Amino acid sequence: MSQKPFQATTFVPSARAFRTLYVYLPGFSNNHVAIYDILYHYWNASEGYAWPPHALLQKESGLSDPTVISCLKFLEKYGLIRVLTNPSGQNKTYDLFAPIEDEAFFWARFPEALENKRKRDAAIDARAARPNRAQRRARAAKESAMPVAAGMEDLSQYL
C-alpha cells in the first residue's frame, strides 16, 4: 500500500486553501495557520468544538499572548472559527469551519484578497521579466567593451 510521507492518524496536513487563497488576505501569516491547526487538533468530535486553554495555544504555537489573541480575532473575522464563552466560565470554546476552497466563492466573499493577489502577481511577473544577474552582467560587459575614441564620446555635434 502506497502512503504519502508522514501519513498517520496524528498528522493532519494544512488545508491547501491557506496557501492558495487565504494567503492573499490582508495581514495573513503562518501564525494564523498555526493557531487554526492547534484548534483543529483539539477539536472534540463528541462535543462539536475545541476548548484548549489559552495558555496551551501560546505554548504549542510559540506565540505571545497578544499574538494569539490577534490570530483568534483574525480567524473569526474571516469565518474560520467562532469563539464562544464556555457556560462554566472557564476556557473559551471554538467552533471550527472548513476553509473556503472554491476560488470563485472566495474571491467574491473577500474582494480585498483578489486585489492583493492581482498586485502580488503583477509584481512577481515584473520581476520574472527582468533580465537575470548573468544577463545584466553580460550586457554591462559588452557595453563597457565598446571602444570610444578620445574626445568623441558625444558624436551628435558632428551630425
mmCIF file of C-alpha atoms in Angstrom:
data_model
loop_
_atom_site.group_PDB
_atom_site.id
_atom_site.type_symbol
_atom_site.label_atom_id
_atom_site.label_comp_id
_atom_site.label_asym_id
_atom_site.label_seq_id
_atom_site.Cartn_x
_atom_site.Cartn_y
_atom_site.Cartn_z
ATOM 1 C CA MET A 1 0.000 0.000 0.000
ATOM 2 C CA SER A 2 1.357 3.397 -1.012
ATOM 3 C CA GLN A 3 1.354 6.174 1.575
ATOM 4 C CA LYS A 4 2.396 9.777 1.458
ATOM 5 C CA PRO A 5 5.285 10.754 3.732
ATOM 6 C CA PHE A 6 4.246 11.235 7.355
ATOM 7 C CA GLN A 7 0.752 9.899 6.719
ATOM 8 C CA ALA A 8 -0.539 8.831 10.102
ATOM 9 C CA THR A 9 -3.515 9.328 12.349
ATOM 10 C CA THR A 10 -1.677 12.033 14.305
ATOM 11 C CA PHE A 11 -0.525 14.041 11.275
ATOM 12 C CA VAL A 12 -3.077 16.337 9.691
ATOM 13 C CA PRO A 13 -1.850 18.372 6.718
ATOM 14 C CA SER A 14 -2.905 22.006 6.487
ATOM 15 C CA ALA A 15 -5.706 22.953 4.180
ATOM 16 C CA ARG A 16 -4.341 23.835 0.747
ATOM 17 C CA ALA A 17 -6.692 26.812 0.693
ATOM 18 C CA PHE A 18 -4.482 28.563 3.253
ATOM 19 C CA ARG A 19 -1.554 28.529 0.804
ATOM 20 C CA THR A 20 -3.551 29.294 -2.335
ATOM 21 C CA LEU A 21 -6.311 31.681 -1.211
ATOM 22 C CA TYR A 22 -6.131 32.869 2.384
ATOM 23 C CA VAL A 23 -2.509 33.940 1.905
ATOM 24 C CA TYR A 24 -3.876 36.940 -0.016
ATOM 25 C CA LEU A 25 -5.973 38.244 2.882
ATOM 26 C CA PRO A 26 -4.533 41.458 4.332
ATOM 27 C CA GLY A 27 -2.380 40.576 7.329
ATOM 28 C CA PHE A 28 -2.463 36.815 6.834
ATOM 29 C CA SER A 29 0.542 34.912 8.195
ATOM 30 C CA ASN A 30 1.625 31.422 9.147
ATOM 31 C CA ASN A 31 0.692 32.294 12.732
ATOM 32 C CA HIS A 32 -2.948 32.043 11.698
ATOM 33 C CA VAL A 33 -2.386 28.601 10.239
ATOM 34 C CA ALA A 34 -0.606 27.505 13.429
ATOM 35 C CA ILE A 35 -3.470 28.588 15.695
ATOM 36 C CA TYR A 36 -6.089 27.067 13.384
ATOM 37 C CA ASP A 37 -4.102 23.820 13.283
ATOM 38 C CA ILE A 38 -3.891 23.666 17.086
ATOM 39 C CA LEU A 39 -7.617 24.293 17.414
ATOM 40 C CA TYR A 40 -8.247 21.598 14.809
ATOM 41 C CA HIS A 41 -6.067 19.178 16.756
ATOM 42 C CA TYR A 42 -8.047 19.809 19.947
ATOM 43 C CA TRP A 43 -11.449 19.735 18.278
ATOM 44 C CA ASN A 44 -13.600 17.181 20.073
ATOM 45 C CA ALA A 45 -15.979 15.274 17.808
ATOM 46 C CA SER A 46 -18.325 14.253 20.626
ATOM 47 C CA GLU A 47 -18.662 17.849 21.874
ATOM 48 C CA GLY A 48 -18.513 19.506 18.464
ATOM 49 C CA TYR A 49 -15.977 22.146 19.432
ATOM 50 C CA ALA A 50 -12.437 22.690 20.693
ATOM 51 C CA TRP A 51 -11.591 24.091 24.089
ATOM 52 C CA PRO A 52 -7.834 24.246 24.580
ATOM 53 C CA PRO A 53 -6.782 26.682 27.298
ATOM 54 C CA HIS A 54 -5.365 29.954 26.042
ATOM 55 C CA ALA A 55 -2.006 29.150 27.651
ATOM 56 C CA LEU A 56 -1.874 25.919 25.639
ATOM 57 C CA LEU A 57 -2.385 27.878 22.412
ATOM 58 C CA GLN A 58 0.601 30.015 23.410
ATOM 59 C CA LYS A 59 2.792 27.058 24.346
ATOM 60 C CA GLU A 60 2.087 24.971 21.258
ATOM 61 C CA SER A 61 2.320 27.846 18.800
ATOM 62 C CA GLY A 62 5.292 29.583 20.416
ATOM 63 C CA LEU A 63 3.411 32.864 20.063
ATOM 64 C CA SER A 64 2.914 35.618 22.611
ATOM 65 C CA ASP A 65 -0.415 36.249 24.301
ATOM 66 C CA PRO A 66 -1.230 39.358 22.215
ATOM 67 C CA THR A 67 -0.344 37.492 19.001
ATOM 68 C CA VAL A 68 -2.596 34.544 19.903
ATOM 69 C CA ILE A 69 -5.448 36.946 20.658
ATOM 70 C CA SER A 70 -4.848 38.732 17.347
ATOM 71 C CA CYS A 71 -4.812 35.427 15.454
ATOM 72 C CA LEU A 72 -8.075 34.299 17.056
ATOM 73 C CA LYS A 73 -9.736 37.601 16.075
ATOM 74 C CA PHE A 74 -8.413 37.266 12.519
ATOM 75 C CA LEU A 75 -9.643 33.674 12.184
ATOM 76 C CA GLU A 76 -13.045 34.708 13.498
ATOM 77 C CA LYS A 77 -13.230 37.760 11.221
ATOM 78 C CA TYR A 78 -12.634 35.586 8.152
ATOM 79 C CA GLY A 79 -15.122 32.898 9.170
ATOM 80 C CA LEU A 80 -12.725 30.102 10.083
ATOM 81 C CA ILE A 81 -13.697 29.918 13.746
ATOM 82 C CA ARG A 82 -16.321 31.194 16.149
ATOM 83 C CA VAL A 83 -15.163 31.988 19.676
ATOM 84 C CA LEU A 84 -17.712 31.291 22.393
ATOM 85 C CA THR A 85 -17.594 31.759 26.131
ATOM 86 C CA ASN A 86 -17.894 28.455 27.933
ATOM 87 C CA PRO A 87 -21.024 28.411 30.133
ATOM 88 C CA SER A 88 -18.884 27.231 33.059
ATOM 89 C CA GLY A 89 -16.853 30.432 32.664
ATOM 90 C CA GLN A 90 -13.579 28.609 32.172
ATOM 91 C CA ASN A 91 -11.867 28.153 28.794
ATOM 92 C CA LYS A 92 -13.384 29.654 25.726
ATOM 93 C CA THR A 93 -14.717 27.195 23.196
ATOM 94 C CA TYR A 94 -14.058 27.323 19.482
ATOM 95 C CA ASP A 95 -16.293 26.209 16.651
ATOM 96 C CA LEU A 96 -14.211 25.431 13.575
ATOM 97 C CA PHE A 97 -15.303 25.916 9.990
ATOM 98 C CA ALA A 98 -13.637 24.492 6.920
ATOM 99 C CA PRO A 99 -11.661 26.966 4.826
ATOM 100 C CA ILE A 100 -13.346 28.049 1.608
ATOM 101 C CA GLU A 101 -11.798 26.071 -1.228
ATOM 102 C CA ASP A 102 -13.896 27.304 -4.138
ATOM 103 C CA GLU A 103 -11.891 30.141 -5.705
ATOM 104 C CA ALA A 104 -14.844 31.996 -7.232
ATOM 105 C CA PHE A 105 -16.729 31.970 -3.953
ATOM 106 C CA PHE A 106 -13.610 33.029 -2.007
ATOM 107 C CA TRP A 107 -12.840 35.974 -4.324
ATOM 108 C CA ALA A 108 -16.490 37.077 -4.241
ATOM 109 C CA ARG A 109 -16.557 36.960 -0.445
ATOM 110 C CA PHE A 110 -13.160 38.624 0.024
ATOM 111 C CA PRO A 111 -12.584 41.060 -2.870
ATOM 112 C CA GLU A 112 -9.676 42.664 -0.988
ATOM 113 C CA ALA A 113 -7.836 39.334 -1.253
ATOM 114 C CA LEU A 114 -8.361 39.264 -5.025
ATOM 115 C CA GLU A 115 -6.922 42.781 -5.301
ATOM 116 C CA ASN A 116 -3.897 41.715 -3.228
ATOM 117 C CA LYS A 117 -3.447 38.678 -5.480
ATOM 118 C CA ARG A 118 -3.502 40.837 -8.607
ATOM 119 C CA LYS A 119 -0.907 43.223 -7.166
ATOM 120 C CA ARG A 120 1.343 40.406 -5.984
ATOM 121 C CA ASP A 121 1.061 38.535 -9.289
ATOM 122 C CA ALA A 122 1.926 41.716 -11.232
ATOM 123 C CA ALA A 123 4.999 42.299 -9.052
ATOM 124 C CA ILE A 124 6.118 38.688 -9.487
ATOM 125 C CA ASP A 125 5.589 38.837 -13.262
ATOM 126 C CA ALA A 126 7.523 42.125 -13.496
ATOM 127 C CA ARG A 127 10.415 40.648 -11.541
ATOM 128 C CA ALA A 128 10.395 37.472 -13.641
ATOM 129 C CA ALA A 129 10.556 39.577 -16.825
ATOM 130 C CA ARG A 130 13.711 41.364 -15.672
ATOM 131 C CA PRO A 131 16.981 40.034 -17.040
ATOM 132 C CA ASN A 132 18.734 37.823 -14.513
ATOM 133 C CA ARG A 133 22.052 38.779 -12.928
ATOM 134 C CA ALA A 134 24.166 36.941 -15.514
ATOM 135 C CA GLN A 135 22.311 38.640 -18.374
ATOM 136 C CA ARG A 136 22.752 42.074 -16.768
ATOM 137 C CA ARG A 137 26.487 41.473 -16.249
ATOM 138 C CA ALA A 138 26.945 40.290 -19.835
ATOM 139 C CA ARG A 139 25.175 43.389 -21.159
ATOM 140 C CA ALA A 140 27.251 45.687 -18.929
ATOM 141 C CA ALA A 141 30.483 43.978 -20.020
ATOM 142 C CA LYS A 142 29.518 44.287 -23.681
ATOM 143 C CA GLU A 143 28.678 47.979 -23.295
ATOM 144 C CA SER A 144 31.891 48.750 -21.427
ATOM 145 C CA ALA A 145 33.967 46.914 -24.054
ATOM 146 C CA MET A 146 32.895 49.267 -26.879
ATOM 147 C CA PRO A 147 35.871 51.439 -27.840
ATOM 148 C CA VAL A 148 35.359 55.171 -27.647
ATOM 149 C CA ALA A 149 37.821 57.473 -29.394
ATOM 150 C CA ALA A 150 39.270 60.162 -27.200
ATOM 151 C CA GLY A 151 37.130 63.255 -27.308
ATOM 152 C CA MET A 152 34.458 61.534 -29.387
ATOM 153 C CA GLU A 153 32.056 60.494 -26.622
ATOM 154 C CA ASP A 154 29.314 62.746 -27.979
ATOM 155 C CA LEU A 155 29.105 62.431 -31.765
ATOM 156 C CA SER A 156 25.893 64.410 -32.009
ATOM 157 C CA GLN A 157 27.878 67.605 -32.526
ATOM 158 C CA TYR A 158 29.217 66.245 -35.812
ATOM 159 C CA LEU A 159 25.879 65.136 -37.240
#
